[in-house]
CSV table of C-alpha atoms and ligand atoms in Angstrom, one decimal:
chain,number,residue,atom,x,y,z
A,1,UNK,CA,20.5,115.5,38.9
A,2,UNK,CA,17.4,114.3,39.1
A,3,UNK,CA,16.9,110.4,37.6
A,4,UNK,CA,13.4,110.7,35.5
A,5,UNK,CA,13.2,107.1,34.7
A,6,UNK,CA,12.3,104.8,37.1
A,7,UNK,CA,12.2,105.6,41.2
A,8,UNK,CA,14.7,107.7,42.8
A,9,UNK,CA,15.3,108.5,46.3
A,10,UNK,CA,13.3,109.1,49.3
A,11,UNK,CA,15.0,110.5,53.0
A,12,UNK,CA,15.2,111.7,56.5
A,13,UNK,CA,17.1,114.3,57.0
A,14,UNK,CA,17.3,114.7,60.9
A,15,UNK,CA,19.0,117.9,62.5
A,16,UNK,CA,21.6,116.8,65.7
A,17,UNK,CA,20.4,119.2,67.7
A,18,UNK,CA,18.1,117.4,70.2
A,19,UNK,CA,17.1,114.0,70.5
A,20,UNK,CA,14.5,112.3,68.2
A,21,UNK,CA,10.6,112.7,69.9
A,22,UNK,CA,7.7,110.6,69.0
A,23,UNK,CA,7.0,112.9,66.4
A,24,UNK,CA,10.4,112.9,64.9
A,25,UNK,CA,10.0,109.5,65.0
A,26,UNK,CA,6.6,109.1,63.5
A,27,UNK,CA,8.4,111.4,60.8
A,28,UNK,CA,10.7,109.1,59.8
A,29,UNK,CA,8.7,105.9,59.7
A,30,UNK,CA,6.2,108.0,56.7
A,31,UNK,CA,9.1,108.7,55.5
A,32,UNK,CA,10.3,105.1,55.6
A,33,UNK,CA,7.0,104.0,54.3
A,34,UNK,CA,6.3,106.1,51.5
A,35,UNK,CA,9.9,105.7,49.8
A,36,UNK,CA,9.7,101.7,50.5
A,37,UNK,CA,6.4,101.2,49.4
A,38,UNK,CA,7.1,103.5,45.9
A,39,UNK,CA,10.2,101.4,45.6
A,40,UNK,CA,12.9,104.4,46.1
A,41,UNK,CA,15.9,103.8,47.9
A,42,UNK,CA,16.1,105.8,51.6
A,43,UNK,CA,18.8,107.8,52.7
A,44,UNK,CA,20.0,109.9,55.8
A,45,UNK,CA,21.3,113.1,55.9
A,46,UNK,CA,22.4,114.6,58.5
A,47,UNK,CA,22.1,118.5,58.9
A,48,UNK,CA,24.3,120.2,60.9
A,49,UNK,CA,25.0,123.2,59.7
A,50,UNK,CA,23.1,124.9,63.0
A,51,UNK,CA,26.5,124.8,64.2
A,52,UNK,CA,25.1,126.8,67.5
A,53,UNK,CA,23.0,124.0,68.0
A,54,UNK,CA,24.8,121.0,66.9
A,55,UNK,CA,25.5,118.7,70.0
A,56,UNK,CA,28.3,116.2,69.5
A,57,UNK,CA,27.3,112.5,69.8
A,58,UNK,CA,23.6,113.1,69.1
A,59,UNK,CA,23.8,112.1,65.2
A,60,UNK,CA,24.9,108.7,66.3
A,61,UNK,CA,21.9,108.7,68.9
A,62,UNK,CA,19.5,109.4,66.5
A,63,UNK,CA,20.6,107.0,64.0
A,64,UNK,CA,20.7,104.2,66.9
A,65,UNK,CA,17.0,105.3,67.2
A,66,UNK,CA,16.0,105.0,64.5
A,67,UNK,CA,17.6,101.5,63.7
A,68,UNK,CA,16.0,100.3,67.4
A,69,UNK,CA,12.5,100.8,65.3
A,70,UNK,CA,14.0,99.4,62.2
A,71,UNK,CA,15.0,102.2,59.9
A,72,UNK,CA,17.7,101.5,58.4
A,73,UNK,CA,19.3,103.4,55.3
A,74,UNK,CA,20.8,102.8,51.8
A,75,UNK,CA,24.1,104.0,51.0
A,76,UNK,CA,26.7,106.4,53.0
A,77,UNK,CA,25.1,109.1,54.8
A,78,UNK,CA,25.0,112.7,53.8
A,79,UNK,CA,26.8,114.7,56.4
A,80,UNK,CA,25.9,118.5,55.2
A,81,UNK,CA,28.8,120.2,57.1
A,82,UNK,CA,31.1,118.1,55.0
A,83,UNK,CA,29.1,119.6,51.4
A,84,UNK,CA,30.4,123.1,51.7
A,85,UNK,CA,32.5,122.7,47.8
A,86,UNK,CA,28.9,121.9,46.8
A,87,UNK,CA,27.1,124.3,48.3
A,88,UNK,CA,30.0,126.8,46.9
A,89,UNK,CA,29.6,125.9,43.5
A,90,UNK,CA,25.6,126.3,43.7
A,91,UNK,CA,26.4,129.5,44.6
A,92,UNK,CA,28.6,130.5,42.0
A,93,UNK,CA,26.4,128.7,39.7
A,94,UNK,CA,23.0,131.8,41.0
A,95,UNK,CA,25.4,134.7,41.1
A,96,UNK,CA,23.8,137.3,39.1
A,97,UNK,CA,20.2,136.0,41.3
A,98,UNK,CA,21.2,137.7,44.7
A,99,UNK,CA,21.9,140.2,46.8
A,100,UNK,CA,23.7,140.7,50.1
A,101,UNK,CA,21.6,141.5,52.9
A,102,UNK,CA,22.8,143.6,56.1
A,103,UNK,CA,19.5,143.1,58.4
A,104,UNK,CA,19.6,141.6,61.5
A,105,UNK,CA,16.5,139.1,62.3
A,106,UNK,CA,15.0,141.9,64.9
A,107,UNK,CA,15.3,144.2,61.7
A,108,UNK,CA,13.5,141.9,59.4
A,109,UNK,CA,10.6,141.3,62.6
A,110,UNK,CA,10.1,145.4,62.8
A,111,UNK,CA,9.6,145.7,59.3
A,112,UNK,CA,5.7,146.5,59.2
A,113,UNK,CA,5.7,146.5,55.4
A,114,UNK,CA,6.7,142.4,55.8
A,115,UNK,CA,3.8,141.0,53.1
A,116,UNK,CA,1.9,137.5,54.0
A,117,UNK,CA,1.7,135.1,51.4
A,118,UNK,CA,-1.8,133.6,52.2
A,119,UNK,CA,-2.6,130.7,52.3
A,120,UNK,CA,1.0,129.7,53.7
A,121,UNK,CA,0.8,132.3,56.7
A,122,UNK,CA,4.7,133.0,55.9
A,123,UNK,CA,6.4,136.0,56.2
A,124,UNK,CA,8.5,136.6,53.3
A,125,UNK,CA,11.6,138.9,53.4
A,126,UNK,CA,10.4,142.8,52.9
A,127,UNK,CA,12.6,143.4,50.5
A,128,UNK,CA,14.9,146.0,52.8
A,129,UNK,CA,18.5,145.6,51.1
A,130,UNK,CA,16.8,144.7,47.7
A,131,UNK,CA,18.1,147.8,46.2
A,132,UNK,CA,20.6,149.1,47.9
A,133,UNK,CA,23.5,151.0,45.6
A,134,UNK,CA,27.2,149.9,45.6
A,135,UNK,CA,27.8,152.6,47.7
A,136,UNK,CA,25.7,151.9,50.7
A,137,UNK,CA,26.6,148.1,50.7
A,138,UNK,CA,30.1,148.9,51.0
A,139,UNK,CA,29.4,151.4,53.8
A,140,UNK,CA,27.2,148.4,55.6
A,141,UNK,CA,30.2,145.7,54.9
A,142,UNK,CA,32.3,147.8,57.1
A,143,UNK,CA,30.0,147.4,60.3
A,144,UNK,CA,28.3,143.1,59.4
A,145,UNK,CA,29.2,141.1,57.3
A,146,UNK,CA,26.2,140.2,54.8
A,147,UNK,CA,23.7,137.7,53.8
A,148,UNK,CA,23.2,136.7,50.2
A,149,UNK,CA,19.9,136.2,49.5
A,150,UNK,CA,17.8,135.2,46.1
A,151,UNK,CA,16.4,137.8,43.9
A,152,UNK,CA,13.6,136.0,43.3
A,153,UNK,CA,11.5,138.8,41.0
A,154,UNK,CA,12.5,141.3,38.9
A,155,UNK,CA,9.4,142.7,39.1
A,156,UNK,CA,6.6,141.5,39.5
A,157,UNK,CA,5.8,138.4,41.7
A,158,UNK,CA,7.2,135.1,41.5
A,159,UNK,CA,4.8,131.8,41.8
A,160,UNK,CA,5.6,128.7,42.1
A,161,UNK,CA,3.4,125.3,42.6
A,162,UNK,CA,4.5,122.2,44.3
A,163,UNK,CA,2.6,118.6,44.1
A,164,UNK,CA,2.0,117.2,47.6
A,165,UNK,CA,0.8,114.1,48.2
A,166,UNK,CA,-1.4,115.4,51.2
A,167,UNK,CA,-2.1,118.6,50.2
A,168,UNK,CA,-2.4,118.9,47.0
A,169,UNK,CA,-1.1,121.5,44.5
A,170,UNK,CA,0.1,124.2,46.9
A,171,UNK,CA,0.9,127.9,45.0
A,172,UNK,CA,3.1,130.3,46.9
A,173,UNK,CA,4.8,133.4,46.1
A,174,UNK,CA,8.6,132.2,45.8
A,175,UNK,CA,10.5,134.6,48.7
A,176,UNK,CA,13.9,136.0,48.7
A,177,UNK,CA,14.9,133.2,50.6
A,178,UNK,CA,19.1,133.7,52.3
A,179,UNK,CA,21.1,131.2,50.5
A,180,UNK,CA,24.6,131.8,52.4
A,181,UNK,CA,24.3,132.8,56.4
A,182,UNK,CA,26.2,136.3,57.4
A,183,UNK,CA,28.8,133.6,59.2
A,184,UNK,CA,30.2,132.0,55.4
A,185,UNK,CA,27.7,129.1,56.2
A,186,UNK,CA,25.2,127.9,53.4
A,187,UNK,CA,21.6,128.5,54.4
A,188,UNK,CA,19.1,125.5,55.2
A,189,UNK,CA,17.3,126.0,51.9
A,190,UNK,CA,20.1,126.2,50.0
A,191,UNK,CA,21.9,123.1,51.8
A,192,UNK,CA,18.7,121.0,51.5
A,193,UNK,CA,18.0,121.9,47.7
A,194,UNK,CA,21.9,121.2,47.1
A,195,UNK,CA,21.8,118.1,48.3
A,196,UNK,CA,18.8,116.7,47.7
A,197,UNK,CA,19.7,117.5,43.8
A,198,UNK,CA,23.1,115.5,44.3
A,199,UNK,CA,21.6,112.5,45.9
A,200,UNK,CA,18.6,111.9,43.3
A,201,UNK,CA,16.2,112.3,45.9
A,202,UNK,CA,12.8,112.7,44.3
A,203,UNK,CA,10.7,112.3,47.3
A,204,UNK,CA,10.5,114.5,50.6
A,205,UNK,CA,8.7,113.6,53.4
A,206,UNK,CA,8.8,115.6,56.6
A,207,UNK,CA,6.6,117.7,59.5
A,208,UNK,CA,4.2,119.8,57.5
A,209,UNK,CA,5.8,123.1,59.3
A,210,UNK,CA,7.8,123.0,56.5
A,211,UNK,CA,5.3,123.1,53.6
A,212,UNK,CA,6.0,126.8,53.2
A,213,UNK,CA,9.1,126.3,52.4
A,214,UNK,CA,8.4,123.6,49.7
A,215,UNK,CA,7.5,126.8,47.6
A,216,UNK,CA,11.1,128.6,48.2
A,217,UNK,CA,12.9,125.3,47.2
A,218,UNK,CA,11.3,123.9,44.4
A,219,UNK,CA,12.0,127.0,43.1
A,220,UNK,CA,15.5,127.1,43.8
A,221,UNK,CA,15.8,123.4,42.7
A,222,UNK,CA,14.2,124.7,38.8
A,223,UNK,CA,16.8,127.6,39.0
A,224,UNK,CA,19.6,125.0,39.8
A,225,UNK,CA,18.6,122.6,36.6
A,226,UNK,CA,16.6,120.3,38.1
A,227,UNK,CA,13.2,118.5,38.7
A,228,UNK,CA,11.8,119.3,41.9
A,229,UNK,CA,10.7,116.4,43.9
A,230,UNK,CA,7.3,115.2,45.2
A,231,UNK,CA,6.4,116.4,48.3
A,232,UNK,CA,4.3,114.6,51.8
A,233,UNK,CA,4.2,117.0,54.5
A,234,UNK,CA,2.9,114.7,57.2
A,235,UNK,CA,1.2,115.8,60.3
A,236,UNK,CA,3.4,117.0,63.6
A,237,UNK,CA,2.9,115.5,67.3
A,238,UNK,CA,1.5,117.7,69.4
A,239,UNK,CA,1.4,118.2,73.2
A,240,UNK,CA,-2.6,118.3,74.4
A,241,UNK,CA,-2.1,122.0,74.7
A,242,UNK,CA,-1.8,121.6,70.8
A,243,UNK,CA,1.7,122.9,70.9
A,244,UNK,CA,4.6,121.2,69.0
A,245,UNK,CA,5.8,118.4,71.2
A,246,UNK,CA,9.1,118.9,72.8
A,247,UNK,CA,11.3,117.0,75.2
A,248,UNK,CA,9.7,118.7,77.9
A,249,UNK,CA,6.4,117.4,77.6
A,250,UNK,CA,7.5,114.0,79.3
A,251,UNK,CA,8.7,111.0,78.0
A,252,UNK,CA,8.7,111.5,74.6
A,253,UNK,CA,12.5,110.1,73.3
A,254,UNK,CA,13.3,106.3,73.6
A,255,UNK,CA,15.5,106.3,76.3
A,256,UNK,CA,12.7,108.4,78.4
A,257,UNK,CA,10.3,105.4,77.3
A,258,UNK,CA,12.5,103.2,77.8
A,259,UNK,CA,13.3,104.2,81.3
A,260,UNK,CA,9.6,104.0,82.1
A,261,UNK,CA,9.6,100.1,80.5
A,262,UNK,CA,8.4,101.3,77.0
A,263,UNK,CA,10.5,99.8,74.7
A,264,UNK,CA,10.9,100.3,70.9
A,265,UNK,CA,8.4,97.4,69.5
A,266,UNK,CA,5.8,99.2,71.7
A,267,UNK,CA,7.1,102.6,70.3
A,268,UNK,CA,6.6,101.1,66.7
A,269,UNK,CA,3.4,100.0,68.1
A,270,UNK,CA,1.8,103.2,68.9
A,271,UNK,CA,3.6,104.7,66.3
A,272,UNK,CA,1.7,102.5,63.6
A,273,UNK,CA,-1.7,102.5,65.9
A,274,UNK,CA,-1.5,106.6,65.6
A,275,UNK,CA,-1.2,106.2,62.1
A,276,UNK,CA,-4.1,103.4,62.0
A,277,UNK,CA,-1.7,100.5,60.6
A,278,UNK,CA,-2.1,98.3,63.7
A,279,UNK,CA,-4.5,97.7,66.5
A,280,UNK,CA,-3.5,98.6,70.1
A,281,UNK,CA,-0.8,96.4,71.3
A,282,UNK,CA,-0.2,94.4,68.1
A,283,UNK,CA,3.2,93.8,67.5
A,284,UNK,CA,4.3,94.9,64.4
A,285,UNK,CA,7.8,95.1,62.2
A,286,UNK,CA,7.8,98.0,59.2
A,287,UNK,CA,7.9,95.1,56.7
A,288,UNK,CA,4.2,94.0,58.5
A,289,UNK,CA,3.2,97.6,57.8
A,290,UNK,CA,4.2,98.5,53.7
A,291,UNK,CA,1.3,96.4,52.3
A,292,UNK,CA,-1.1,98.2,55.1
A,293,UNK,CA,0.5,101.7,53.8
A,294,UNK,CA,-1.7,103.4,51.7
A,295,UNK,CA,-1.0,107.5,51.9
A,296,UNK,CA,-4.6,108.5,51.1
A,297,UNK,CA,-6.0,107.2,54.3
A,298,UNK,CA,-3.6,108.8,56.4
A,299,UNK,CA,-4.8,110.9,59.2
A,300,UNK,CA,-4.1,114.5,58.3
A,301,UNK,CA,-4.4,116.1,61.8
A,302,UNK,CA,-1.5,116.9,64.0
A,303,UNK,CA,-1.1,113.7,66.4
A,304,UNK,CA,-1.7,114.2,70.1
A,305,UNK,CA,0.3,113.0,72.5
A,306,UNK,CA,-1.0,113.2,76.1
B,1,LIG,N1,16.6,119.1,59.2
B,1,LIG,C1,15.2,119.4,59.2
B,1,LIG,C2,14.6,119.1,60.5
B,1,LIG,O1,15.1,118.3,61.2
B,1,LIG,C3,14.4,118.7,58.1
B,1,LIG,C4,14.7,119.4,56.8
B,1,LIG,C5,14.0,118.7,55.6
B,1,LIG,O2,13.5,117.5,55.8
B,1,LIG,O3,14.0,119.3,54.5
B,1,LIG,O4,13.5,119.6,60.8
């Protein structure tokens, strides 16, 4: 559970399922910088649960990345895959919150009656298998095998505000958000609630695409017994069609850099010049940039990488 005296845990939770970009990167130094500088411990988790998309090898890569820029971590990584008894017991510990849910993703896209929850511009669930009776679950079960999902109302809407240190008190409606997979697996919001919980993290920083979900898992963090954390959803690299940057938009990973003579103190470099921490060409460590830190004077549009 969550420590309430004194500073917890910060963390960067990187998915092995393509090589770290500048704006990965970028992520991770905030990251870095914000637990460091509030004098939290930082920890790695690694979430693979995508097991589609898992490639072996790349964990290690991104780790080695990250170290070349001078990230390094407390403690013993979290390896998500390797959590499952946990994420077992969370469930057990909601049964009598969900439902199982039959629909395919197309389903759930088709659905015209999908409701918005302005200002997040997320789609929540439409509610399809909400209701269904005993009967017609067990008639579905024969043909997929379902998704358990949160009841998140019994009635009428549930709220929920999160604290985040770029964007303020954010409300959203709390979704029914799929807590185990239709393959066994535990869901990403589940997973990252789950584990964040068990490793006293009380600090999240990551790409602000995920600021809508902040809602669904502070949520699910209260319902589980604890605190949920504070929140920085920093700004994503771009490509200059203003497009989330990908590996195809040139060389964006260290080894691409590096194969064009850009080597990681330069990386760091424009790193901490994108985040105005150094001037162009300074050579900096992350130590040289903590007492420059200061969150409120971070830029808070996506970064553009041309
Ligand atoms: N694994 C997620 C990603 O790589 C991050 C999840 C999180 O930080 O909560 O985008």
């Amino acid at each position: 559970m969550n420590s309430t005296d004194g500073p917890g845990a910060g963390r960067y939770a990187p998915s092995p399922t393509g090589e770290l970009h500048l704006g990965n990167l970028r992520t991770a130094v905030l990251a870095w910088l914000f637990a460091r500088s509030s004098g939290r411990a930082f920890l790695l988790r690694i979430e693979d649960l995508d097991t589609g998309r898992v490639r072996p090898g790349l964990a290690e890569r991104q780790v080695a990345d990250l170290a070349a820029l001078g990230i390094g971590f407390d403690g013993v990584p979290v390896v998500q895959s390797e959590r499952t008894a946990a994420h077992e017991a969370a469930l057990d510990a909601l049964a009598g919150r969900t439902y199982e849910c039959f629909c395919t993703r197309r389903e759930i896209a088709d659905a015209a009656s999908a409701p918005h929850d302005e200002p997040l511009g997320y789609r929540r669930y439409p509610g399809t298998c909400r209701d269904l009776t005993e009967g017609e679950r067990q008639t579905r079960r024969a043909t997929r095998a379902p998704a358990l999902r949160l009841r998140a109302s019994a009635g009428a809407e549930t709220t929920t505000t999160i604290h985040d240190l770029l964007h303020g008190e954010v409300t959203g409606v709390v979704d029914d958000i799929v807590l185990r997979r239709n393959d066994g697996v535990a869901a990403y919001n589940l997973a990252v609630v789950v584990d964040d919980l068990a490793s006293g993290i009380d600090q999240v920083v990551r790409g602000d695409d995920l600021l809508a979900s902040a809602v669904n898992q502070a949520h699910l963090t209260t319902l589980l017994g604890g605190r949920p954390p504070t929140y920085a959803h920093v700004p994503l690299a771009v490509n200059t069609a203003g497009r989330r940057l990908a590996k195809r938009d040139g060389a964006v990973t260290l080894a691409d850099l590096a194969a064009v003579g850009v080597e990681p103190p330069q990386v760091l470099t424009r790193i901490a010049a994108s985040l105005d921490l150094a001037g162009p060409g300074e050579i900096v460590t992350l130590e040289d940039l903590l007492p420059r830190f200061d969150p409120a004077r971070l830029p808070r549009e996506p970064w553009v990488i041309g």
